[in-house]
């Protein structure tokens, strides 16, 4: 397997907290959660139960979105007008389902290592081989 599953156009955010089995992701702009099309396929980042891929140092990770929220300080500013004019910075909670080797495509459901804080997170494509692992 190569790094072709990490498409910059499908970038979602950065890991900002790592715990056993779950990572939190900071989405730099609420625009990353808008629905869009890429090569004829529809994407909508941050949807509950949608799949993501996370870059690790030596392995990648497959995860599923458990929750989406705004930081407390931004929740106070939310309104119809603010949603049109301001940019918000959502937080995602992602369950790590498995890890995979970059080069041979092998995967493991038992997780003994986790992504680092700062790791990039991408929306998983339906036709990427990685989706067959979950």
PDB file of C-alpha atoms in Angstrom:
ATOM      1  CA  UNK A   1       0.000   0.000   0.000  1.00  0.00           C
ATOM      2  CA  UNK A   2       1.296   3.477  -0.702  1.00  0.00           C
ATOM      3  CA  UNK A   3       0.440   6.901   0.683  1.00  0.00           C
ATOM      4  CA  UNK A   4      -2.095   7.568  -2.092  1.00  0.00           C
ATOM      5  CA  UNK A   5      -4.923   7.260   0.444  1.00  0.00           C
ATOM      6  CA  UNK A   6      -3.773  10.555   1.980  1.00  0.00           C
ATOM      7  CA  UNK A   7      -5.225  13.080  -0.489  1.00  0.00           C
ATOM      8  CA  UNK A   8      -4.627  16.713   0.462  1.00  0.00           C
ATOM      9  CA  UNK A   9      -8.088  17.576  -0.915  1.00  0.00           C
ATOM     10  CA  UNK A  10      -9.552  15.210   1.724  1.00  0.00           C
ATOM     11  CA  UNK A  11      -7.635  16.742   4.629  1.00  0.00           C
ATOM     12  CA  UNK A  12      -9.802  17.100   7.730  1.00  0.00           C
ATOM     13  CA  UNK A  13      -7.588  18.172  10.622  1.00  0.00           C
ATOM     14  CA  UNK A  14      -4.843  17.414  13.131  1.00  0.00           C
ATOM     15  CA  UNK A  15      -4.761  15.035  16.088  1.00  0.00           C
ATOM     16  CA  UNK A  16      -4.604  17.150  19.255  1.00  0.00           C
ATOM     17  CA  UNK A  17      -5.206  14.517  21.962  1.00  0.00           C
ATOM     18  CA  UNK A  18      -4.463  10.785  22.130  1.00  0.00           C
ATOM     19  CA  UNK A  19      -5.988   8.340  24.616  1.00  0.00           C
ATOM     20  CA  UNK A  20      -6.385   4.569  24.545  1.00  0.00           C
ATOM     21  CA  UNK A  21      -8.488   3.791  21.491  1.00  0.00           C
ATOM     22  CA  UNK A  22      -9.689   7.368  20.869  1.00  0.00           C
ATOM     23  CA  UNK A  23      -8.101  10.502  19.433  1.00  0.00           C
ATOM     24  CA  UNK A  24      -9.404  14.060  19.361  1.00  0.00           C
ATOM     25  CA  UNK A  25      -8.976  16.048  16.168  1.00  0.00           C
ATOM     26  CA  UNK A  26      -8.856  19.816  15.737  1.00  0.00           C
ATOM     27  CA  UNK A  27     -10.439  20.891  12.438  1.00  0.00           C
ATOM     28  CA  UNK A  28      -8.731  24.185  11.452  1.00  0.00           C
ATOM     29  CA  UNK A  29     -11.821  25.491   9.661  1.00  0.00           C
ATOM     30  CA  UNK A  30     -15.501  24.582   9.651  1.00  0.00           C
ATOM     31  CA  UNK A  31     -15.224  24.730   5.841  1.00  0.00           C
ATOM     32  CA  UNK A  32     -13.549  21.297   5.981  1.00  0.00           C
ATOM     33  CA  UNK A  33     -16.889  19.880   7.160  1.00  0.00           C
ATOM     34  CA  UNK A  34     -18.868  21.210   4.170  1.00  0.00           C
ATOM     35  CA  UNK A  35     -20.125  18.767   1.549  1.00  0.00           C
ATOM     36  CA  UNK A  36     -18.014  18.746  -1.648  1.00  0.00           C
ATOM     37  CA  UNK A  37     -17.212  16.604  -4.684  1.00  0.00           C
ATOM     38  CA  UNK A  38     -13.781  15.189  -5.540  1.00  0.00           C
ATOM     39  CA  UNK A  39     -13.330  13.162  -8.732  1.00  0.00           C
ATOM     40  CA  UNK A  40     -17.089  12.720  -8.953  1.00  0.00           C
ATOM     41  CA  UNK A  41     -17.424  11.301  -5.434  1.00  0.00           C
ATOM     42  CA  UNK A  42     -19.379  13.154  -2.734  1.00  0.00           C
ATOM     43  CA  UNK A  43     -17.658  13.874   0.587  1.00  0.00           C
ATOM     44  CA  UNK A  44     -18.890  15.406   3.811  1.00  0.00           C
ATOM     45  CA  UNK A  45     -16.258  15.586   6.541  1.00  0.00           C
ATOM     46  CA  UNK A  46     -16.952  14.912  10.171  1.00  0.00           C
ATOM     47  CA  UNK A  47     -20.190  12.966   9.796  1.00  0.00           C
ATOM     48  CA  UNK A  48     -20.892  10.595  12.680  1.00  0.00           C
ATOM     49  CA  UNK A  49     -19.830   7.011  11.831  1.00  0.00           C
ATOM     50  CA  UNK A  50     -17.865   8.143   8.765  1.00  0.00           C
ATOM     51  CA  UNK A  51     -14.371   6.717   8.299  1.00  0.00           C
ATOM     52  CA  UNK A  52     -11.062   8.544   8.360  1.00  0.00           C
ATOM     53  CA  UNK A  53      -7.432   7.638   7.792  1.00  0.00           C
ATOM     54  CA  UNK A  54      -4.692   9.008  10.022  1.00  0.00           C
ATOM     55  CA  UNK A  55      -1.020   9.317   9.131  1.00  0.00           C
ATOM     56  CA  UNK A  56       1.358   7.739  11.598  1.00  0.00           C
ATOM     57  CA  UNK A  57       5.136   7.658  11.604  1.00  0.00           C
ATOM     58  CA  UNK A  58       5.509   4.067  10.387  1.00  0.00           C
ATOM     59  CA  UNK A  59       1.889   2.951  10.046  1.00  0.00           C
ATOM     60  CA  UNK A  60      -1.485   4.464   9.219  1.00  0.00           C
ATOM     61  CA  UNK A  61      -4.653   4.208  11.235  1.00  0.00           C
ATOM     62  CA  UNK A  62      -8.300   3.701  10.354  1.00  0.00           C
ATOM     63  CA  UNK A  63     -10.836   5.450  12.519  1.00  0.00           C
ATOM     64  CA  UNK A  64     -14.531   6.220  12.789  1.00  0.00           C
ATOM     65  CA  UNK A  65     -15.982   9.595  13.809  1.00  0.00           C
ATOM     66  CA  UNK A  66     -17.811   9.274  17.147  1.00  0.00           C
ATOM     67  CA  UNK A  67     -18.699  12.923  17.780  1.00  0.00           C
ATOM     68  CA  UNK A  68     -18.398  16.437  16.406  1.00  0.00           C
ATOM     69  CA  UNK A  69     -18.577  19.580  18.529  1.00  0.00           C
ATOM     70  CA  UNK A  70     -17.472  23.185  18.795  1.00  0.00           C
ATOM     71  CA  UNK A  71     -15.126  24.368  21.538  1.00  0.00           C
ATOM     72  CA  UNK A  72     -17.010  25.958  24.451  1.00  0.00           C
ATOM     73  CA  UNK A  73     -15.844  29.508  23.655  1.00  0.00           C
ATOM     74  CA  UNK A  74     -17.144  29.195  20.061  1.00  0.00           C
ATOM     75  CA  UNK A  75     -20.494  27.682  21.080  1.00  0.00           C
ATOM     76  CA  UNK A  76     -21.407  30.955  22.734  1.00  0.00           C
ATOM     77  CA  UNK A  77     -20.981  32.812  19.424  1.00  0.00           C
ATOM     78  CA  UNK A  78     -23.088  30.500  17.298  1.00  0.00           C
ATOM     79  CA  UNK A  79     -26.019  32.051  15.437  1.00  0.00           C
ATOM     80  CA  UNK A  80     -27.434  31.952  11.932  1.00  0.00           C
ATOM     81  CA  UNK A  81     -25.462  35.070  10.991  1.00  0.00           C
ATOM     82  CA  UNK A  82     -22.259  33.859  12.627  1.00  0.00           C
ATOM     83  CA  UNK A  83     -22.458  30.584  10.702  1.00  0.00           C
ATOM     84  CA  UNK A  84     -22.538  32.573   7.446  1.00  0.00           C
ATOM     85  CA  UNK A  85     -19.817  35.070   8.334  1.00  0.00           C
ATOM     86  CA  UNK A  86     -17.455  33.473  10.862  1.00  0.00           C
ATOM     87  CA  UNK A  87     -15.181  30.487  10.688  1.00  0.00           C
ATOM     88  CA  UNK A  88     -15.488  27.946  13.497  1.00  0.00           C
ATOM     89  CA  UNK A  89     -12.976  25.282  14.580  1.00  0.00           C
ATOM     90  CA  UNK A  90     -14.793  21.993  15.249  1.00  0.00           C
ATOM     91  CA  UNK A  91     -13.442  19.158  17.359  1.00  0.00           C
ATOM     92  CA  UNK A  92     -13.899  15.506  16.404  1.00  0.00           C
ATOM     93  CA  UNK A  93     -13.631  12.430  18.592  1.00  0.00           C
ATOM     94  CA  UNK A  94     -12.401   9.448  16.567  1.00  0.00           C
ATOM     95  CA  UNK A  95     -12.301   5.795  17.574  1.00  0.00           C
ATOM     96  CA  UNK A  96      -9.188   4.004  16.304  1.00  0.00           C
ATOM     97  CA  UNK A  97     -10.364   0.757  14.657  1.00  0.00           C
ATOM     98  CA  UNK A  98      -7.149  -0.665  13.236  1.00  0.00           C
ATOM     99  CA  UNK A  99      -3.704   0.153  11.941  1.00  0.00           C
ATOM    100  CA  UNK A 100      -2.138  -0.685   8.604  1.00  0.00           C
ATOM    101  CA  UNK A 101       1.354  -0.950   7.161  1.00  0.00           C
ATOM    102  CA  UNK A 102       2.072   1.632   4.464  1.00  0.00           C
ATOM    103  CA  UNK A 103       4.048  -0.611   2.169  1.00  0.00           C
ATOM    104  CA  UNK A 104       2.501  -4.071   2.228  1.00  0.00           C
ATOM    105  CA  UNK A 105      -1.100  -3.169   3.085  1.00  0.00           C
ATOM    106  CA  UNK A 106      -1.301  -5.546   6.043  1.00  0.00           C
ATOM    107  CA  UNK A 107      -3.467  -4.488   8.950  1.00  0.00           C
ATOM    108  CA  UNK A 108      -4.030  -5.312  12.601  1.00  0.00           C
ATOM    109  CA  UNK A 109      -7.183  -4.789  14.618  1.00  0.00           C
ATOM    110  CA  UNK A 110      -5.302  -4.874  17.916  1.00  0.00           C
ATOM    111  CA  UNK A 111      -3.715  -1.495  18.489  1.00  0.00           C
ATOM    112  CA  UNK A 112      -0.370  -1.337  20.261  1.00  0.00           C
ATOM    113  CA  UNK A 113       0.686   2.071  18.957  1.00  0.00           C
ATOM    114  CA  UNK A 114      -1.211   5.265  18.286  1.00  0.00           C
ATOM    115  CA  UNK A 115      -0.832   8.346  16.111  1.00  0.00           C
ATOM    116  CA  UNK A 116       1.100  11.268  17.555  1.00  0.00           C
ATOM    117  CA  UNK A 117      -0.326  14.642  18.438  1.00  0.00           C
ATOM    118  CA  UNK A 118      -0.081  16.669  15.225  1.00  0.00           C
ATOM    119  CA  UNK A 119      -0.762  13.703  12.917  1.00  0.00           C
ATOM    120  CA  UNK A 120      -2.869  14.589   9.874  1.00  0.00           C
ATOM    121  CA  UNK A 121      -6.376  13.180   9.484  1.00  0.00           C
ATOM    122  CA  UNK A 122      -8.139  12.656   6.141  1.00  0.00           C
ATOM    123  CA  UNK A 123     -11.610  11.624   5.017  1.00  0.00           C
ATOM    124  CA  UNK A 124     -11.472   7.993   3.833  1.00  0.00           C
ATOM    125  CA  UNK A 125     -12.568   7.382   0.249  1.00  0.00           C
ATOM    126  CA  UNK A 126     -15.066   4.625  -0.446  1.00  0.00           C
ATOM    127  CA  UNK A 127     -12.842   3.096  -3.118  1.00  0.00           C
ATOM    128  CA  UNK A 128      -9.625   3.105  -1.068  1.00  0.00           C
ATOM    129  CA  UNK A 129      -8.470  -0.370  -0.108  1.00  0.00           C
ATOM    130  CA  UNK A 130      -8.294   0.750   3.515  1.00  0.00           C
ATOM    131  CA  UNK A 131     -12.105   0.584   3.808  1.00  0.00           C
ATOM    132  CA  UNK A 132     -12.030  -3.174   3.303  1.00  0.00           C
ATOM    133  CA  UNK A 133     -10.159  -3.498   6.597  1.00  0.00           C
ATOM    134  CA  UNK A 134     -13.002  -2.244   8.806  1.00  0.00           C
TER     135      UNK A 134
END
